[in-house]
Amino acid sequence: MKNESTLLIVESLIFSFHTYAGEVQAVRGVSFQLEKGQTLGIVGESGCGKSVTAKSIVRLNPDKPSGEIKNGRILFDGKNITELTEKEMQKIRAKEIRMIFQDPMTSLNPTMTIGKQIAEGIIKSGVSSKEEAKKIAIKALTMAGIPSPEERYDQFPHEFSGGMRQRAMIALAMAVNPKLLIADEPTTALDVTTQAQILNLIKKIQKQYDTAIIMITHDLGVVSNIADKIAVMYAGKVVEYGNAEDIFEYASHPYTWGIMQSIPPEDISNKEPLKPILGTPPDLLHPPKGCAFAARCPYAMKVCRCIDAPGFEVEGDGHKVWCWLYDERAKQMQKTVNPITGKEV
Ligand code: SF4
């Protein structure tokens, strides 16, 4: 449902890669929407399709013949992304949607100073004067918490530490005041302290600029303090979606239970062993029939291996889960206790 403040609608998105071995269905019917100024966390193991979904929004996935959006609509600020020309997309990527990645070195040019790279991005977004671009770049470095920004402006990426490079990437992305920032595992390569600092910085920026954010991560803990909504993805599909507080309080999908139980506790004196999710994700070259999590799910029933579960409304506001446990017939068949809430599902 679209309202005045909706910035992005992704509807039934299907993205496939064409390999020598055949078609790999990386994203299999993903839908969500994002309001202006909100943060959506997309969470799941590597290979679940979260990055491919994010890159589809900016059309950065390989294009035909090796990859293609096979179905679905991506409406960004009223424009259908799937129908735009590459030139129109370049404009959107320069100004309206910016992305930051896990490894800033893959996005930064090692032979150009940080300041020049940020200023160049500002000029591409439409600022014509070089002096003005430099001023905005220094302001962006300051906003990103980089000390002595005037001196740092003239330094090269290798002169920055890992955390400072990620701050520089944030400055590069935010200098043009985009409507949407997509952060793909932005803190994965950082130590815990720097990770917390970068997450705080992203949170601060969001408040200051009212930017919408999509935060892609394998770690539910990363989005716990930052996300308004969370989409949990497994094998190319969203399996649980809702307000962040509902997901944490009433997690309902067995896969979400699994990832929650494998988060290390904040209290280091807690010696409870972590419970990893046993097994491996399915091969999306040959996606299984029915629920893709069935082979790893301790609650799997016969129906799970035959038919994909529809979405069921569960506790919380707009909280949905795609799992047969919430069908009335399953409830009559077996008793299942939600390990997070301790209640019967
Ligand atoms: Fe487990 Fe079945 Fe739910 Fe899939 S649909 S998560 S197999 S209970």
Tab-separated table of C-alpha atoms and ligand atoms in Angstrom:
chain	number	residue	atom	x	y	z
A	1	MET	CA	0.000	0.000	0.000
A	2	LYS	CA	1.529	3.315	-1.096
A	3	ASN	CA	1.113	6.479	0.921
A	4	GLU	CA	2.574	9.993	0.678
A	5	SER	CA	5.703	9.099	2.589
A	6	THR	CA	6.526	5.882	0.670
A	7	LEU	CA	9.923	6.143	-1.011
A	8	LEU	CA	10.469	2.636	-2.330
A	9	ILE	CA	8.231	-0.270	-3.276
A	10	VAL	CA	9.743	-3.586	-4.318
A	11	GLU	CA	7.073	-5.911	-5.661
A	12	SER	CA	7.442	-9.617	-6.513
A	13	LEU	CA	11.074	-9.167	-7.553
A	14	ILE	CA	12.680	-12.145	-9.279
A	15	PHE	CA	16.348	-11.959	-10.266
A	16	SER	CA	18.220	-14.805	-11.956
A	17	PHE	CA	21.812	-15.402	-12.972
A	18	HIS	CA	22.418	-17.428	-16.112
A	19	THR	CA	25.385	-19.718	-15.606
A	20	TYR	CA	26.877	-22.542	-17.681
A	21	ALA	CA	25.186	-24.981	-15.315
A	22	GLY	CA	21.785	-23.299	-15.730
A	23	GLU	CA	19.599	-20.604	-14.185
A	24	VAL	CA	20.345	-19.640	-10.577
A	25	GLN	CA	17.266	-17.998	-9.051
A	26	ALA	CA	18.974	-15.676	-6.568
A	27	VAL	CA	15.859	-13.629	-5.696
A	28	ARG	CA	12.514	-15.439	-5.844
A	29	GLY	CA	9.586	-13.049	-5.448
A	30	VAL	CA	10.722	-10.478	-2.879
A	31	SER	CA	8.337	-7.672	-1.849
A	32	PHE	CA	8.724	-4.876	0.708
A	33	GLN	CA	8.283	-1.155	1.000
A	34	LEU	CA	10.290	1.602	2.623
A	35	GLU	CA	9.016	4.913	3.939
A	36	LYS	CA	11.005	8.155	3.701
A	37	GLY	CA	13.505	8.459	6.555
A	38	GLN	CA	13.016	4.833	7.706
A	39	THR	CA	15.558	2.044	8.040
A	40	LEU	CA	14.907	-1.446	6.719
A	41	GLY	CA	17.269	-4.206	7.816
A	42	ILE	CA	17.558	-7.116	5.370
A	43	VAL	CA	19.017	-10.042	7.276
A	44	GLY	CA	20.143	-13.494	6.186
A	45	GLU	CA	23.075	-15.821	5.550
A	46	SER	CA	25.407	-15.173	2.645
A	47	GLY	CA	23.874	-16.288	-0.636
A	48	CYS	CA	20.286	-15.667	0.569
A	49	GLY	CA	19.766	-12.966	-2.083
A	50	LYS	CA	19.931	-9.892	0.160
A	51	SER	CA	22.766	-8.181	-1.740
A	52	VAL	CA	21.293	-9.120	-5.116
A	53	THR	CA	17.991	-7.537	-3.993
A	54	ALA	CA	19.805	-4.342	-2.940
A	55	LYS	CA	21.859	-4.170	-6.119
A	56	SER	CA	18.694	-4.663	-8.200
A	57	ILE	CA	17.353	-1.424	-6.705
A	58	VAL	CA	20.308	0.470	-8.201
A	59	ARG	CA	20.623	-1.917	-11.158
A	60	LEU	CA	24.197	-2.827	-10.268
A	61	ASN	CA	23.796	-6.568	-10.815
A	62	PRO	CA	25.281	-7.929	-14.025
A	63	ASP	CA	22.932	-7.279	-16.896
A	64	LYS	CA	21.866	-9.681	-19.664
A	65	PRO	CA	23.080	-12.196	-20.727
A	66	SER	CA	24.521	-13.194	-17.332
A	67	GLY	CA	21.833	-11.725	-15.078
A	68	GLU	CA	18.347	-10.263	-15.342
A	69	ILE	CA	15.340	-9.003	-13.440
A	70	LYS	CA	12.862	-11.612	-14.628
A	71	ASN	CA	9.806	-10.217	-12.945
A	72	GLY	CA	8.605	-7.557	-10.559
A	73	ARG	CA	8.530	-3.811	-10.125
A	74	ILE	CA	10.866	-1.479	-8.253
A	75	LEU	CA	9.204	1.889	-7.727
A	76	PHE	CA	11.564	4.514	-6.365
A	77	ASP	CA	10.084	7.940	-5.668
A	78	GLY	CA	7.406	7.267	-8.290
A	79	LYS	CA	9.824	6.030	-10.984
A	80	ASN	CA	9.878	2.419	-12.161
A	81	ILE	CA	13.569	1.545	-11.901
A	82	THR	CA	13.196	-1.513	-14.119
A	83	GLU	CA	12.126	0.668	-17.057
A	84	LEU	CA	14.793	3.403	-16.865
A	85	THR	CA	17.671	3.701	-19.319
A	86	GLU	CA	21.253	3.246	-18.077
A	87	LYS	CA	21.790	7.028	-18.455
A	88	GLU	CA	18.793	7.744	-16.216
A	89	MET	CA	20.092	5.162	-13.740
A	90	GLN	CA	23.491	6.863	-13.634
A	91	LYS	CA	21.766	10.083	-12.550
A	92	ILE	CA	19.879	8.231	-9.817
A	93	ARG	CA	23.074	6.552	-8.605
A	94	ALA	CA	24.921	9.888	-8.613
A	95	LYS	CA	22.437	11.772	-6.498
A	96	GLU	CA	19.417	9.894	-5.196
A	97	ILE	CA	20.504	6.400	-4.150
A	98	ARG	CA	24.029	5.854	-2.820
A	99	MET	CA	25.595	2.580	-1.741
A	100	ILE	CA	28.333	1.704	0.727
A	101	PHE	CA	29.977	-1.726	0.834
A	102	GLN	CA	31.809	-3.990	3.269
A	103	ASP	CA	35.232	-3.226	1.811
A	104	PRO	CA	35.704	0.492	1.062
A	105	MET	CA	38.878	-0.318	-0.903
A	106	THR	CA	36.768	-1.885	-3.651
A	107	SER	CA	34.881	1.399	-4.098
A	108	LEU	CA	37.648	3.932	-3.457
A	109	ASN	CA	40.189	4.741	-6.139
A	110	PRO	CA	43.620	4.089	-4.553
A	111	THR	CA	45.357	6.561	-6.863
A	112	MET	CA	43.148	9.553	-6.059
A	113	THR	CA	42.923	11.549	-2.815
A	114	ILE	CA	39.837	10.986	-0.686
A	115	GLY	CA	38.819	14.644	-1.019
A	116	LYS	CA	39.057	14.634	-4.805
A	117	GLN	CA	36.900	11.487	-4.995
A	118	ILE	CA	34.198	13.046	-2.831
A	119	ALA	CA	34.352	16.351	-4.751
A	120	GLU	CA	34.084	14.473	-8.052
A	121	GLY	CA	30.900	12.756	-6.832
A	122	ILE	CA	29.473	16.122	-5.806
A	123	ILE	CA	30.210	17.585	-9.255
A	124	LYS	CA	28.561	14.554	-10.925
A	125	SER	CA	25.473	15.217	-8.806
A	126	GLY	CA	25.121	18.678	-10.339
A	127	VAL	CA	27.339	21.156	-8.416
A	128	SER	CA	29.337	23.042	-11.044
A	129	SER	CA	31.938	24.985	-9.032
A	130	LYS	CA	35.058	23.118	-7.866
A	131	GLU	CA	35.451	25.397	-4.822
A	132	GLU	CA	31.848	24.738	-3.788
A	133	ALA	CA	32.363	20.962	-4.255
A	134	LYS	CA	35.469	21.115	-2.029
A	135	LYS	CA	33.557	23.002	0.680
A	136	ILE	CA	30.742	20.416	0.620
A	137	ALA	CA	33.293	17.564	0.676
A	138	ILE	CA	35.032	18.956	3.769
A	139	LYS	CA	31.656	19.403	5.445
A	140	ALA	CA	30.830	15.760	4.631
A	141	LEU	CA	34.174	14.554	6.072
A	142	THR	CA	33.440	16.562	9.245
A	143	MET	CA	29.928	15.095	9.454
A	144	ALA	CA	31.417	11.597	9.104
A	145	GLY	CA	33.585	12.257	12.181
A	146	ILE	CA	36.931	12.445	10.378
A	147	PRO	CA	39.341	14.567	12.430
A	148	SER	CA	41.289	17.389	10.682
A	149	PRO	CA	39.107	17.095	7.552
A	150	GLU	CA	41.044	19.788	5.612
A	151	GLU	CA	44.276	17.771	5.922
A	152	ARG	CA	42.544	14.429	5.389
A	153	TYR	CA	41.004	15.836	2.184
A	154	ASP	CA	44.417	15.582	0.497
A	155	GLN	CA	45.273	12.088	1.713
A	156	PHE	CA	44.998	8.808	-0.203
A	157	PRO	CA	42.827	5.836	0.887
A	158	HIS	CA	45.877	3.824	2.069
A	159	GLU	CA	46.620	6.586	4.604
A	160	PHE	CA	43.273	5.907	6.322
A	161	SER	CA	42.604	3.077	8.819
A	162	GLY	CA	39.786	0.581	8.064
A	163	GLY	CA	37.283	2.478	10.244
A	164	MET	CA	38.328	5.855	8.802
A	165	ARG	CA	37.985	4.490	5.265
A	166	GLN	CA	34.423	3.402	6.039
A	167	ARG	CA	33.761	6.908	7.422
A	168	ALA	CA	35.190	8.339	4.173
A	169	MET	CA	32.813	6.087	2.205
A	170	ILE	CA	29.907	7.394	4.275
A	171	ALA	CA	31.071	10.963	3.568
A	172	LEU	CA	31.299	10.110	-0.135
A	173	ALA	CA	27.773	8.703	-0.124
A	174	MET	CA	26.161	11.383	2.039
A	175	ALA	CA	27.889	14.442	0.487
A	176	VAL	CA	25.151	14.549	-2.169
A	177	ASN	CA	22.347	14.202	0.382
A	178	PRO	CA	20.724	11.107	-1.198
A	179	LYS	CA	17.143	10.051	-0.517
A	180	LEU	CA	18.220	6.446	0.032
A	181	LEU	CA	21.442	4.981	1.403
A	182	ILE	CA	22.044	1.262	0.881
A	183	ALA	CA	24.657	-0.112	3.265
A	184	ASP	CA	25.780	-3.630	2.309
A	185	GLU	CA	27.485	-5.266	5.334
A	186	PRO	CA	29.180	-1.912	6.168
A	187	THR	CA	30.655	-3.092	9.463
A	188	THR	CA	31.478	-6.751	8.794
A	189	ALA	CA	35.199	-6.166	8.256
A	190	LEU	CA	35.566	-3.937	11.352
A	191	ASP	CA	36.400	-4.705	14.988
A	192	VAL	CA	33.537	-4.544	17.492
A	193	THR	CA	34.357	-1.036	18.797
A	194	THR	CA	34.711	0.511	15.328
A	195	GLN	CA	31.581	-1.359	14.250
A	196	ALA	CA	29.593	0.310	17.048
A	197	GLN	CA	31.014	3.729	16.114
A	198	ILE	CA	30.063	3.324	12.440
A	199	LEU	CA	26.543	2.166	13.343
A	200	ASN	CA	26.141	5.175	15.644
A	201	LEU	CA	27.337	7.425	12.846
A	202	ILE	CA	24.800	5.941	10.385
A	203	LYS	CA	22.064	6.426	12.989
A	204	LYS	CA	23.107	10.039	13.597
A	205	ILE	CA	23.174	10.787	9.873
A	206	GLN	CA	19.732	9.366	9.426
A	207	LYS	CA	18.295	11.642	12.090
A	208	GLN	CA	20.129	14.670	10.736
A	209	TYR	CA	19.291	14.169	7.040
A	210	ASP	CA	16.116	12.077	7.278
A	211	THR	CA	17.644	9.641	4.771
A	212	ALA	CA	15.982	6.273	4.211
A	213	ILE	CA	18.403	3.395	4.763
A	214	ILE	CA	18.525	-0.227	3.706
A	215	MET	CA	20.990	-2.077	5.906
A	216	ILE	CA	22.057	-5.469	4.565
A	217	THR	CA	23.605	-7.793	7.109
A	218	HIS	CA	24.065	-11.430	8.114
A	219	ASP	CA	24.012	-10.328	11.772
A	220	LEU	CA	20.659	-9.540	13.399
A	221	GLY	CA	22.565	-7.783	16.212
A	222	VAL	CA	23.763	-5.113	13.748
A	223	VAL	CA	20.227	-3.949	12.966
A	224	SER	CA	18.861	-4.304	16.507
A	225	ASN	CA	19.377	-0.607	17.353
A	226	ILE	CA	19.019	0.913	13.944
A	227	ALA	CA	16.177	-0.707	11.966
A	228	ASP	CA	12.507	0.291	11.977
A	229	LYS	CA	11.546	-2.742	9.884
A	230	ILE	CA	13.289	-6.049	9.336
A	231	ALA	CA	12.993	-8.509	6.443
A	232	VAL	CA	14.551	-11.905	7.151
A	233	MET	CA	15.581	-13.593	3.903
A	234	TYR	CA	16.274	-17.248	3.212
A	235	ALA	CA	17.076	-18.850	-0.147
A	236	GLY	CA	15.971	-15.832	-2.184
A	237	LYS	CA	12.712	-15.185	-0.312
A	238	VAL	CA	11.514	-13.046	2.571
A	239	VAL	CA	10.437	-15.523	5.277
A	240	GLU	CA	9.570	-13.024	8.032
A	241	TYR	CA	8.829	-9.304	7.893
A	242	GLY	CA	7.741	-6.758	10.468
A	243	ASN	CA	8.614	-3.921	12.812
A	244	ALA	CA	12.054	-4.462	14.358
A	245	GLU	CA	10.681	-4.619	17.906
A	246	ASP	CA	8.099	-7.252	16.877
A	247	ILE	CA	10.757	-9.369	15.178
A	248	PHE	CA	12.914	-9.300	18.315
A	249	GLU	CA	10.041	-9.853	20.709
A	250	TYR	CA	7.877	-12.306	18.757
A	251	ALA	CA	10.279	-13.881	16.230
A	252	SER	CA	8.103	-16.481	14.536
A	253	HIS	CA	9.936	-18.254	11.708
A	254	PRO	CA	12.128	-21.250	12.639
A	255	TYR	CA	14.956	-19.694	10.597
A	256	THR	CA	14.682	-16.415	12.565
A	257	TRP	CA	14.732	-18.472	15.786
A	258	GLY	CA	17.909	-20.084	14.499
A	259	ILE	CA	19.685	-16.816	13.744
A	260	MET	CA	18.565	-15.312	17.057
A	261	GLN	CA	19.932	-18.281	18.968
A	262	SER	CA	23.249	-17.995	17.183
A	263	ILE	CA	23.850	-14.317	18.182
A	264	PRO	CA	26.688	-14.187	20.748
A	265	PRO	CA	25.367	-12.764	24.070
A	266	GLU	CA	26.420	-9.204	25.044
A	267	ASP	CA	27.210	-10.489	28.529
A	268	ILE	CA	30.586	-12.207	28.096
A	269	SER	CA	30.202	-14.069	31.411
A	270	ASN	CA	27.311	-15.982	29.782
A	271	LYS	CA	28.902	-19.309	28.887
A	272	GLU	CA	25.794	-20.789	27.209
A	273	PRO	CA	26.986	-22.443	23.998
A	274	LEU	CA	25.766	-20.807	20.767
A	275	LYS	CA	23.356	-22.917	18.757
A	276	PRO	CA	24.370	-22.775	15.106
A	277	ILE	CA	21.790	-23.618	12.439
A	278	LEU	CA	22.797	-27.057	11.247
A	279	GLY	CA	22.986	-27.866	7.551
A	280	THR	CA	23.538	-25.638	4.550
A	281	PRO	CA	21.252	-23.467	2.420
A	282	PRO	CA	19.804	-25.111	-0.700
A	283	ASP	CA	21.365	-24.903	-4.123
A	284	LEU	CA	19.389	-22.228	-5.980
A	285	LEU	CA	20.316	-23.832	-9.270
A	286	HIS	CA	17.794	-26.488	-8.251
A	287	PRO	CA	15.561	-24.868	-5.602
A	288	PRO	CA	13.680	-27.468	-3.545
A	289	LYS	CA	9.933	-27.913	-3.790
A	290	GLY	CA	8.015	-26.359	-0.911
A	291	CYS	CA	9.771	-24.550	1.936
A	292	ALA	CA	13.473	-24.070	1.180
A	293	PHE	CA	14.301	-24.329	4.904
A	294	ALA	CA	12.645	-27.746	5.329
A	295	ALA	CA	15.908	-29.729	5.168
A	296	ARG	CA	17.262	-27.764	8.173
A	297	CYS	CA	14.042	-27.178	10.069
A	298	PRO	CA	13.375	-29.261	13.204
A	299	TYR	CA	9.628	-28.584	12.860
A	300	ALA	CA	9.242	-29.581	9.185
A	301	MET	CA	6.000	-31.371	8.295
A	302	LYS	CA	4.994	-33.279	5.179
A	303	VAL	CA	3.287	-30.231	3.650
A	304	CYS	CA	6.493	-28.169	4.035
A	305	ARG	CA	8.297	-30.377	1.509
A	306	CYS	CA	5.510	-30.079	-1.081
A	307	ILE	CA	4.021	-26.566	-1.015
A	308	ASP	CA	5.555	-23.209	-0.219
A	309	ALA	CA	3.887	-21.622	2.816
A	310	PRO	CA	1.694	-18.556	2.292
A	311	GLY	CA	2.156	-15.496	4.527
A	312	PHE	CA	0.444	-15.585	7.941
A	313	GLU	CA	-0.188	-12.551	10.174
A	314	VAL	CA	1.360	-13.093	13.604
A	315	GLU	CA	1.675	-11.088	16.845
A	316	GLY	CA	2.633	-7.449	16.208
A	317	ASP	CA	1.651	-4.717	13.789
A	318	GLY	CA	1.923	-5.867	10.148
A	319	HIS	CA	4.154	-8.751	11.282
A	320	LYS	CA	4.083	-11.599	8.731
A	321	VAL	CA	5.700	-15.002	8.538
A	322	TRP	CA	5.833	-17.483	5.675
A	323	CYS	CA	5.683	-20.800	7.537
A	324	TRP	CA	3.146	-23.646	7.741
A	325	LEU	CA	3.345	-23.757	11.560
A	326	TYR	CA	0.844	-20.869	11.606
A	327	ASP	CA	-1.799	-22.711	9.599
A	328	GLU	CA	-4.709	-23.873	11.800
A	329	ARG	CA	-4.350	-27.443	10.460
A	330	ALA	CA	-0.677	-27.598	11.552
A	331	LYS	CA	-1.644	-26.399	15.030
A	332	GLN	CA	-4.034	-29.338	15.342
A	333	MET	CA	-1.365	-31.750	14.124
A	334	GLN	CA	1.581	-30.845	16.333
A	335	LYS	CA	2.364	-28.619	19.297
A	336	THR	CA	5.273	-26.256	18.718
A	337	VAL	CA	6.727	-23.932	21.337
A	338	ASN	CA	8.324	-20.695	20.152
A	339	PRO	CA	11.801	-20.836	21.780
A	340	ILE	CA	11.991	-17.013	21.927
A	341	THR	CA	8.635	-16.289	23.583
A	342	GLY	CA	8.184	-19.677	25.302
A	343	LYS	CA	4.574	-19.684	24.040
A	344	GLU	CA	2.872	-22.257	21.830
A	345	VAL	CA	2.624	-21.021	18.254
B	1	SF4	FE1	9.902	-25.326	8.982
B	1	SF4	FE2	7.755	-26.003	7.564
B	1	SF4	FE3	7.957	-23.581	8.590
B	1	SF4	FE4	9.480	-24.315	6.554
B	1	SF4	S1	7.263	-24.094	6.518
B	1	SF4	S2	10.129	-23.196	8.361
B	1	SF4	S3	9.895	-26.428	7.058
B	1	SF4	S4	7.815	-25.522	9.725
